[in-house]
Coordinates of C-alpha atoms and ligand atoms in Angstrom, one line a residue:
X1 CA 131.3 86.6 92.6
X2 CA 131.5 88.7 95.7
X3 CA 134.1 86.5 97.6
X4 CA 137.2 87.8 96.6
X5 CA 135.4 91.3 96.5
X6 CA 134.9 90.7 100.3
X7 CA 138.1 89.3 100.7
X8 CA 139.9 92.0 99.4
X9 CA 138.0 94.0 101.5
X10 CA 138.9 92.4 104.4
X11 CA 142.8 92.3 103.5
X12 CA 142.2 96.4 103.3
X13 CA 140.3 96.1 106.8
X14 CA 142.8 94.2 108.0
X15 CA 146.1 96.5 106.4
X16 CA 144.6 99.3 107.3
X17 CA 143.9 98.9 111.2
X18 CA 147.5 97.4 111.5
X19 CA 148.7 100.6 110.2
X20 CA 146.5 102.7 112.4
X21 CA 147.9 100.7 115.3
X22 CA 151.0 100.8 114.2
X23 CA 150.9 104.7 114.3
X24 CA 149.3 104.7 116.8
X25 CA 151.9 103.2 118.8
X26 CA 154.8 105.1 117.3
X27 CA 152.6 108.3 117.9
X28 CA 152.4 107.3 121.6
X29 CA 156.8 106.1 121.6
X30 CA 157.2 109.4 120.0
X31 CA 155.1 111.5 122.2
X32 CA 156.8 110.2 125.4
X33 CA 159.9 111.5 123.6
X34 CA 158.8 114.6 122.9
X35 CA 157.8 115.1 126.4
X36 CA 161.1 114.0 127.6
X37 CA 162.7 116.4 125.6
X38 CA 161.2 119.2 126.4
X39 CA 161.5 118.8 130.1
X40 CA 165.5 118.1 129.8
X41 CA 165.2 121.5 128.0
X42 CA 163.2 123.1 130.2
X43 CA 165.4 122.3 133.2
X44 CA 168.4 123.2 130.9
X45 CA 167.8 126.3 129.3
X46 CA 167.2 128.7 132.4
X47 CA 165.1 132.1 131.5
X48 CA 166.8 134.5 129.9
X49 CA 167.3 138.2 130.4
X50 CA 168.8 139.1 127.0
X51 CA 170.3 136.2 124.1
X52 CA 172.9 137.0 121.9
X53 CA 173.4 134.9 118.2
X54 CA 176.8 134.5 117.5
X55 CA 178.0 134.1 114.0
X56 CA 179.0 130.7 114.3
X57 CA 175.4 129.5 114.9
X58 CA 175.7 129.3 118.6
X59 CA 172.7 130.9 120.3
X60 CA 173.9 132.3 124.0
X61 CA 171.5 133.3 127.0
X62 CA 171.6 135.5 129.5
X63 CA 171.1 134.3 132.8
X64 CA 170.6 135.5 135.8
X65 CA 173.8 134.0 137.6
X66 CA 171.4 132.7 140.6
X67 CA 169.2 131.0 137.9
X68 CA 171.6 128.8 136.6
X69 CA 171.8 125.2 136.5
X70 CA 174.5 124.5 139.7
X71 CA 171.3 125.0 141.5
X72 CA 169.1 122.5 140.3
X73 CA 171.6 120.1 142.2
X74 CA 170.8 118.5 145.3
X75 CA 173.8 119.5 147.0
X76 CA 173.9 123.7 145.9
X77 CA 170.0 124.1 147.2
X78 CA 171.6 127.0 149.6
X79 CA 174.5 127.7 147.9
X80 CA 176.1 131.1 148.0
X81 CA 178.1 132.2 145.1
X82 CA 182.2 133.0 146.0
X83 CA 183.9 134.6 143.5
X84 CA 187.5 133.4 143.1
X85 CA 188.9 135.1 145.5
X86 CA 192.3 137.4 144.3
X87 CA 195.0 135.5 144.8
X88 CA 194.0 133.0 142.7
X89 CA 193.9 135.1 140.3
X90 CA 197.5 136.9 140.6
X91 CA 199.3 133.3 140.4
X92 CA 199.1 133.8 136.5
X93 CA 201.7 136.1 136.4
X94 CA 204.5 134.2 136.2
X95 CA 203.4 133.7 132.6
X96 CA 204.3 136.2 130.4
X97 CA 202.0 134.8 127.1
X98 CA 201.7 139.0 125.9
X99 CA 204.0 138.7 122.7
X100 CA 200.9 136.0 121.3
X101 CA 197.7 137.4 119.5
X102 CA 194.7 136.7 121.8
X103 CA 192.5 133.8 121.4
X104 CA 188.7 134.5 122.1
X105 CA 185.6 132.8 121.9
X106 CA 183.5 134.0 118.8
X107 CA 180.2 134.8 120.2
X108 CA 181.8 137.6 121.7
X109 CA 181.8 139.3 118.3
X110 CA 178.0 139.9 118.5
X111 CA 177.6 141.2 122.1
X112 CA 177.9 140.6 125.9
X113 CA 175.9 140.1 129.0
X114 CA 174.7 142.4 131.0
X115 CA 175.7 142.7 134.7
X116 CA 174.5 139.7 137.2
X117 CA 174.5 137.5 134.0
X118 CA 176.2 134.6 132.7
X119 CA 176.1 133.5 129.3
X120 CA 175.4 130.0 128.5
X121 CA 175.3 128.3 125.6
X122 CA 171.5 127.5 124.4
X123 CA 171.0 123.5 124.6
X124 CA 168.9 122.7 121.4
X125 CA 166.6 119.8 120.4
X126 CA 168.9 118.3 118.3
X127 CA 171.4 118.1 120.3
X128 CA 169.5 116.3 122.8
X129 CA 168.4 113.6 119.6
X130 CA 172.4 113.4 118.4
X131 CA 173.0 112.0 122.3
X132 CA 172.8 107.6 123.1
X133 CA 169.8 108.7 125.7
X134 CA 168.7 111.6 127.5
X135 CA 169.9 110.3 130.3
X136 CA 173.3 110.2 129.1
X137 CA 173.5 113.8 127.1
X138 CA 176.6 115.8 127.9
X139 CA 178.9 112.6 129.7
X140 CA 181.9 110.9 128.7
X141 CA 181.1 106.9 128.4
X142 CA 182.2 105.2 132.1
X143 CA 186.1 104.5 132.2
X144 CA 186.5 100.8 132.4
X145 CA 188.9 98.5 132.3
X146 CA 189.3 95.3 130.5
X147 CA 191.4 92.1 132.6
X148 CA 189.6 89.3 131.0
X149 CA 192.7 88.0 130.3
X150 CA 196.0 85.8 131.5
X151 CA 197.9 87.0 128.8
X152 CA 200.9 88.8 130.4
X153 CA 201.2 91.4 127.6
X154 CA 197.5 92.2 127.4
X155 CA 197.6 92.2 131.3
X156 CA 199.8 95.5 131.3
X157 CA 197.1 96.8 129.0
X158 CA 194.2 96.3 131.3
X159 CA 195.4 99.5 133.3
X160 CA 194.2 100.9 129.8
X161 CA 190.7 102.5 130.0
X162 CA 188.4 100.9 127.0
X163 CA 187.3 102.7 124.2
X164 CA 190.1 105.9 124.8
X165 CA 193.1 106.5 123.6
X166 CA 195.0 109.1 125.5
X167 CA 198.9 110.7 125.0
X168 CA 200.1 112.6 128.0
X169 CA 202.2 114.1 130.8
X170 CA 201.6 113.1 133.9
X171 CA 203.1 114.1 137.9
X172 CA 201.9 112.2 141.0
X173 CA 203.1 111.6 144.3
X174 CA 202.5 114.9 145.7
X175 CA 199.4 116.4 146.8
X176 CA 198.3 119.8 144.0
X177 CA 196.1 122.3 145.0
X178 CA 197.0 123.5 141.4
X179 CA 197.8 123.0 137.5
X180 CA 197.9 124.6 134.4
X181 CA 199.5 125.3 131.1
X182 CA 199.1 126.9 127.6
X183 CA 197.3 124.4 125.7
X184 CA 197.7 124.9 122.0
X185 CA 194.6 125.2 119.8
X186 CA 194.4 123.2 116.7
X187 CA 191.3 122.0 115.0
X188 CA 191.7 118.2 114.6
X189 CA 189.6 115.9 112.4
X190 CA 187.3 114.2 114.2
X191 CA 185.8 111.5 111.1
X192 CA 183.4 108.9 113.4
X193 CA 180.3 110.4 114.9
X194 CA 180.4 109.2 118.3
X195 CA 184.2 110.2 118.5
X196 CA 185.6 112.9 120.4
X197 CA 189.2 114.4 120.9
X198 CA 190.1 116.6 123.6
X199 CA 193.3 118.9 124.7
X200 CA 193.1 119.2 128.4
X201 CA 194.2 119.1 132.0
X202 CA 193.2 116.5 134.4
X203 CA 193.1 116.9 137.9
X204 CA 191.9 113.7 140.0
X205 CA 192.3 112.1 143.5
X206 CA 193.4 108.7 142.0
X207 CA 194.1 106.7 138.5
X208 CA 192.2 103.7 140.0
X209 CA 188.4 102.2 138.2
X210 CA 187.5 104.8 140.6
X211 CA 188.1 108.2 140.6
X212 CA 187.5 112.2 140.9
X213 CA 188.5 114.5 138.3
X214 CA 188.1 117.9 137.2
X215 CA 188.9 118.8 134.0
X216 CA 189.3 121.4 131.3
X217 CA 190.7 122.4 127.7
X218 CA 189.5 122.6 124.2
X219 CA 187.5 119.8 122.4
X220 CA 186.1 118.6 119.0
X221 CA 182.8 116.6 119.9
X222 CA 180.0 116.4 117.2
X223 CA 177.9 114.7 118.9
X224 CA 177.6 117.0 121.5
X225 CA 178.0 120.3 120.4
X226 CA 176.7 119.5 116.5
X227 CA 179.5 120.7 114.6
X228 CA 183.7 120.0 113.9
X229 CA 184.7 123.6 116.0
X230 CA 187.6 123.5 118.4
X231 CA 185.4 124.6 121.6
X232 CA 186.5 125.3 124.8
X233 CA 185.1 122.6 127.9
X234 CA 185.0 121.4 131.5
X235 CA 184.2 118.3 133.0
X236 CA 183.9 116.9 136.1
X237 CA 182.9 113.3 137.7
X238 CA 183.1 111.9 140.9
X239 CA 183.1 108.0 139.9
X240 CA 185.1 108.1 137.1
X241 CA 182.1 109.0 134.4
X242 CA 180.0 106.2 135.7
X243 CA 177.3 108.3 136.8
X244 CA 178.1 111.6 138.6
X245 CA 179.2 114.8 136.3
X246 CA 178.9 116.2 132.8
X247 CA 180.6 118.3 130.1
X248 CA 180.3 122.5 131.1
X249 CA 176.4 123.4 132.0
X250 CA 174.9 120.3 130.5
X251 CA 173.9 119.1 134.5
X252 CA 173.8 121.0 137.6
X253 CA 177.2 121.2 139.4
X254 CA 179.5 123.4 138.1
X255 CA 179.0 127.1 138.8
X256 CA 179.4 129.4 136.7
X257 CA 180.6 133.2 137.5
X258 CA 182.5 134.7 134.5
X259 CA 181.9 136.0 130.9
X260 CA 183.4 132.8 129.2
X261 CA 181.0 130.6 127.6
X262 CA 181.5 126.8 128.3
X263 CA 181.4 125.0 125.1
X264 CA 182.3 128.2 123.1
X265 CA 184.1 128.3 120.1
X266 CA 187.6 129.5 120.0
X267 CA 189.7 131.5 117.7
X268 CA 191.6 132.1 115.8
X269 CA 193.3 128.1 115.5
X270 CA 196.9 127.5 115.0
X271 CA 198.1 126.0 111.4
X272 CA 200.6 124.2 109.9
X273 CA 204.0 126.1 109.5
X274 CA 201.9 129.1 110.6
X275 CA 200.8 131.2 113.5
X276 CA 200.4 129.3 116.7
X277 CA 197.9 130.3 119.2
X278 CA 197.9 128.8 122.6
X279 CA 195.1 129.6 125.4
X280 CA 196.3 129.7 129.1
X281 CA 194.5 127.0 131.2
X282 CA 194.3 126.8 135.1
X283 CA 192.8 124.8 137.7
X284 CA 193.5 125.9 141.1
X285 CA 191.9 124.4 144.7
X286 CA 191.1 127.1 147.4
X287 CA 192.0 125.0 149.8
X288 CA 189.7 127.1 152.5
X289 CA 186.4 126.3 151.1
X290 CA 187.6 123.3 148.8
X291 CA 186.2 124.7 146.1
X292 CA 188.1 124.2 142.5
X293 CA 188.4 127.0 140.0
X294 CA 188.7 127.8 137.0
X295 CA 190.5 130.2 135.0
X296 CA 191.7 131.4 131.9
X297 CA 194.2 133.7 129.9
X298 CA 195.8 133.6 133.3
X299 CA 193.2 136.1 134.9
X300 CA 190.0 135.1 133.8
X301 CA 187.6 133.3 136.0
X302 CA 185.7 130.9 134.4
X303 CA 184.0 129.4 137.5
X304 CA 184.0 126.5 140.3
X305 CA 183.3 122.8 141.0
X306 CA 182.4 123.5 144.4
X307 CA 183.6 121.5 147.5
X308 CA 180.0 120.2 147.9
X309 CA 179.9 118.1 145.0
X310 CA 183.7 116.7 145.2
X311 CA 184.6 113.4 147.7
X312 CA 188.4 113.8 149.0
X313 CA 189.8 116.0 145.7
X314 CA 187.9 118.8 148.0
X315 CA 191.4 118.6 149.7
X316 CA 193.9 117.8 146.9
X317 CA 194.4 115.7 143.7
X318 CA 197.4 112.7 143.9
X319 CA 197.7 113.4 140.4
X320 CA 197.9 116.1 137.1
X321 CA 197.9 114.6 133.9
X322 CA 198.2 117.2 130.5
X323 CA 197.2 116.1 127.3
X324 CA 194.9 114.6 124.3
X325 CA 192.4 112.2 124.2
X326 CA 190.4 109.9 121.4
X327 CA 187.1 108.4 122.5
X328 CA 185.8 105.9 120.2
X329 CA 184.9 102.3 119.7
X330 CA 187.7 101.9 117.0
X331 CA 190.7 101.6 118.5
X332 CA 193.1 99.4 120.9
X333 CA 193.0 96.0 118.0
X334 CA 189.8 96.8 116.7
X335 CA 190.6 97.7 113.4
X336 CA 190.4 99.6 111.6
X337 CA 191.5 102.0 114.0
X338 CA 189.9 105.0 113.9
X339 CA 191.0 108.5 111.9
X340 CA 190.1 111.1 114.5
X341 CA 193.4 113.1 115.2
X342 CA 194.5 113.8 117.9
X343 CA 195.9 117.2 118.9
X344 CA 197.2 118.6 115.5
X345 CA 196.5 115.4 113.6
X346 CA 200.7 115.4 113.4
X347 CA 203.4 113.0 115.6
X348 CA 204.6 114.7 118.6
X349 CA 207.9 113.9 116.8
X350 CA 206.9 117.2 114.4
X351 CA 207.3 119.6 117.3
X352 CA 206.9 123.1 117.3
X353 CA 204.2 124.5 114.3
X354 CA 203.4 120.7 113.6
X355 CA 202.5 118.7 116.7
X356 CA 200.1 120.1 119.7
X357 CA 201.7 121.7 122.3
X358 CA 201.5 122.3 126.1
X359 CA 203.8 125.0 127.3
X360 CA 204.5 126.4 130.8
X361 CA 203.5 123.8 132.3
X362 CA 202.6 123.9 136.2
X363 CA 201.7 122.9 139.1
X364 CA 200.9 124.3 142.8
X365 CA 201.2 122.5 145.8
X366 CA 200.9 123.8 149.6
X367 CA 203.7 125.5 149.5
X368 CA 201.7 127.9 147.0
X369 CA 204.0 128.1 145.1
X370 CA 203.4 127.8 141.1
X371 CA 206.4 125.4 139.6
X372 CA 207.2 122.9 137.5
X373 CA 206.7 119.4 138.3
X374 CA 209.6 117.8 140.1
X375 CA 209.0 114.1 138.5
X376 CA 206.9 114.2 135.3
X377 CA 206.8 111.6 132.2
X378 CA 205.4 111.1 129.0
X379 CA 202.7 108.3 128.5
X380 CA 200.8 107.1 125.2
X381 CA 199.2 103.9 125.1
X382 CA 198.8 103.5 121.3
X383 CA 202.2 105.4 120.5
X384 CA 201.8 104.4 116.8
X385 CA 198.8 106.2 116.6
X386 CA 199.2 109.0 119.0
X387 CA 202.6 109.9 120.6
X388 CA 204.2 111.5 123.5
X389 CA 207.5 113.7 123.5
X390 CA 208.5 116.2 126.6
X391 CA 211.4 118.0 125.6
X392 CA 213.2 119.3 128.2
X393 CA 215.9 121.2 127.4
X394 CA 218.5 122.7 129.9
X395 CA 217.8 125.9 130.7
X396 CA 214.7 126.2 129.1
X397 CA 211.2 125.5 129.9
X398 CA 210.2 122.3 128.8
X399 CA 207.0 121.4 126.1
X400 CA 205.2 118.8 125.8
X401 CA 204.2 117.7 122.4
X402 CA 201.5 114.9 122.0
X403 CA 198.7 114.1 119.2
X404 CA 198.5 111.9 116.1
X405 CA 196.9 110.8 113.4
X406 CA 195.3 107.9 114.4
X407 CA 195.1 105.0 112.2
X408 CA 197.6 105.3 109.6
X409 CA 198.5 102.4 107.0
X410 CA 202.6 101.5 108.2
X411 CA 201.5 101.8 112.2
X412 CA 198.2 101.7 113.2
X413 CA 195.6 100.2 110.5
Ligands
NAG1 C1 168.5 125.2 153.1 O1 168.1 126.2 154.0 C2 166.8 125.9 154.6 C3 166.3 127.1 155.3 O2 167.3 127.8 156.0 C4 167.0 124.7 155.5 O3 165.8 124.4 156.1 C5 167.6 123.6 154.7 O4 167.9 122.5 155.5 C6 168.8 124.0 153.9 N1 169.2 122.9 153.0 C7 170.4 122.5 152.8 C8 170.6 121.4 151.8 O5 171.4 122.9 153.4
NAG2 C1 200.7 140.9 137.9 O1 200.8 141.6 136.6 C2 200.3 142.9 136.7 C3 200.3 143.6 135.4 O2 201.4 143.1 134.6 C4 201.1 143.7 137.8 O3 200.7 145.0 137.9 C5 201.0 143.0 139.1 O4 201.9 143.7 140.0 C6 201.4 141.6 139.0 N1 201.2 140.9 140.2 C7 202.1 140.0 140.8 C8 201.7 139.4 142.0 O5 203.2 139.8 140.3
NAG3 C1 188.6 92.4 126.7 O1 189.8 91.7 126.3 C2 189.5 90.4 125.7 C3 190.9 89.7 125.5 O2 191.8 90.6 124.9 C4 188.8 90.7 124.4 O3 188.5 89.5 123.7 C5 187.5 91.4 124.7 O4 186.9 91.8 123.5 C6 187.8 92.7 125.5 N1 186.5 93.2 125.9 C7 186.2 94.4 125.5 C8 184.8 94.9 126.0 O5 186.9 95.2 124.8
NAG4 C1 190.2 93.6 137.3 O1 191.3 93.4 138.1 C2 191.2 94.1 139.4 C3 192.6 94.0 140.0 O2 193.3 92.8 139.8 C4 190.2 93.4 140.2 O3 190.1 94.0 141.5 C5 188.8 93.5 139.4 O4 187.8 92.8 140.1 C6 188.9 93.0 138.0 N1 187.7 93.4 137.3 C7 187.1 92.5 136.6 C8 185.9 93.0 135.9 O5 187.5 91.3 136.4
NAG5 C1 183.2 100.1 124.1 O1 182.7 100.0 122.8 C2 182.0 98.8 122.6 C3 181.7 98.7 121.1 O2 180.8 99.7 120.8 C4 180.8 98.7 123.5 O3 180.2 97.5 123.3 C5 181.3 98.8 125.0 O4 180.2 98.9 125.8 C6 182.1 100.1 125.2 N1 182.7 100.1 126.5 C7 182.4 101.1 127.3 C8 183.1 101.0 128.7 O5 181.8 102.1 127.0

């Protein structure tokens, strides 16, 4: 009479402490987590002296700009601050860019930062549980390339980086202490979650599996930033996003010394057969203390990858590339291809008020002199998916068009 009584209470015995150890074990999993987490947000999130919530969600801090995270990094432990120095800033005049409405970022709407401050964009939880790891919030995935093949055909497409699908214009063969360009804001579909498309400028020492780049331009990244905004972004890496560099303030390195947020929001956005908004983008070398700066709007200083953290592009870059880029897992024969757009989501063929844009186009070399590129051309390496078109017309400047909509049913399924 009592056996099963007894056994069933042993079954419960036994359920039960399996449970308990089984939360018990998730407790402790999840508690090493937590700890994690706050710590990478500890170390991200510097004090701040005032914080500002923009409409669009975004909280921004204050920071003093000697608290911020450049100097967590080994490299900056006695770094001084230099301002970009004036002439930088003058070689934006050739543009003229004063007939267009002005692009901003939106948190500007809701206040500013006192004197001695930077604002940075507040790093929250979630974004740190949207990331693969801690570890590798805030980065690109490494650029690698695939030659595990004989195949002639497929050999030419080994020089293609894995998972990325980029369209663009690209000079070499010289060295730059500069680049830049009105980049054309649009607000592309971005429809995987680990996707990301980007409108930018690359400045980097080589194209090899190894290289140094500085980058900058606007981005759609949901993973990263938590939403589908067009937001503006910099990057840098010194072995070609294996290990070394991150998107804006998400690691220590890039200093920070104007009023522009990195990872802001910007509008207004171009549309369709309708107003067209472009933001001036520039990345010039001071080739005195090899620091790289930033700039936009022409005169606006964004900030610097000093010389300390760069190998050899301290001293030049061998190559400028301007355009769009796809990362995902869904593309090059994996089908179906992915959806996220590039640029405007449109063909390049569309041109002006359909396709993305990149207009006055430039570069500097030692002769300090801002020009156009003597040899330039036009790359895509999934043309049916995203494409490629510099039109260079005599006697005008030439624009490069580029973006697509990725997989699309005649083309690219
Ligand atoms: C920073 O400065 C301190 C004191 O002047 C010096 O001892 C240290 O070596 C410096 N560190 C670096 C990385 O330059
Ligand atoms: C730059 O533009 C400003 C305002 O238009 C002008 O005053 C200044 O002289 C220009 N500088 C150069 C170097 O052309
Ligand atoms: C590399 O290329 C081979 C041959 O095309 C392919 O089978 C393999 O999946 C590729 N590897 C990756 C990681 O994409
Ligand atoms: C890819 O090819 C390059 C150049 O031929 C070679 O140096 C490299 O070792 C290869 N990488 C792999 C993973 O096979
Ligand atoms: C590319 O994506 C595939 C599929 O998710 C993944 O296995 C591979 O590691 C990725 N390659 C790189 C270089 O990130």
């Amino acid at each position: 009479m009592g056996k099963p009584k007894f056994a069933m209470l042993l079954l419960w015995v036994l359920f039960g402490s399996s449970i308990i150890l089984h939360l018990h074990v998730e407790a402790k999993v999840s508690s090493r987590l937590e700890r994690e987490i706050e710590a990478k947000l500890k170390q991200l999130n510097k004090p701040a002296v005032k914080t500002i919530k923009s409409e669009d969600g975004d909280i921004i801090d204050c920071v003093n700009i000697y608290d911020q995270p450049a100097f967590d990094h080994p490299a900056l432990k006695n770094h001084t601050i230099k301002m970009m120095p004036d002439y930088l800033l003058e070689s934006g005049n050739s543009s003229t860019g004063d007939e267009e409405p002005v692009i901003f970022q939106t948190w500007l709407k809701s206040g500013s930062c006192p004197k001695g401050t930077i604002p940075i964009r507040r790093i929250l939880k979630e974004d740190l549980l949207r990331a693969a790891s801690i570890e590798l919030f805030g980065r690109k995935p490494p650029q690698v390339f695939n030659n595990s093949t004989n195949d002639f055909d497929l050999k030419a497409n080994s020089f293609i980086p894995e998972n990325r699908s980029s369209a663009y214009l690209v000079t070499m063969g010289y060295n730059y202490i500069g680049a830049q360009a009105d980049i054309n804001a649009w607000n592309p579909k971005v429809t995987q979650p680990n996707d990301f498309t980007t409108a930018q400028i690359w400045c980097k020492n080589d194209n090899n599996p190894y290289f140094e780049s500085v980058e900058s331009g606007w981005m759609v990244n949901p993973r990263l930033y938590g939403d589908g905004a067009t937001r503006f972004f910099a990057y840098w890496t010194r072995d070609s996003y294996r290990s070394t560099g991150c998107f804006d303030l998400t690691c220590s390195g890039f200093v920070q010394t104007g009023q522009v947020v990195l990872g802001g929001a910007l509008s207004p956005i171009s549309s369709y057969f309708g107003p067209q908004y472009s933001l001036n983008v520039g990345l010039f070398l001071e080739p005195y203390s090899g620091n790289w700066y930033l700039k936009i709007k022409n005169n606006i200083a964004v900030g610097y990858w000093p010389a300390n953290i760069l190998n050899t592009l301290r001293h030049s870059a061998i190559l400028v590339q301007w355009g769009g880029q796809v990362s995902s897992t869904n593309i090059k024969k994996v089908t179906p291809h992915t959806k996220t757009e590039m640029g405007s989501g449109h063909f390049a063929s569309g041109r002006f008020q359909s396709a993305c844009f990149m207009q006055k186009v430039r570069i500097k070399d030692y002769s300090q002199q801002l020009k156009y590129p003597q040899y330039v051309s036009a790359m895509s390496e999934e043309p049916d998916c995203y494409s490629a078109l510099n039109v260079a017309e005599y006697g005008k400047d030439p624009i490069f068009y580029f973006g697509g909509p990725g997989q699309n049913p005649i083309y690219c399924p």
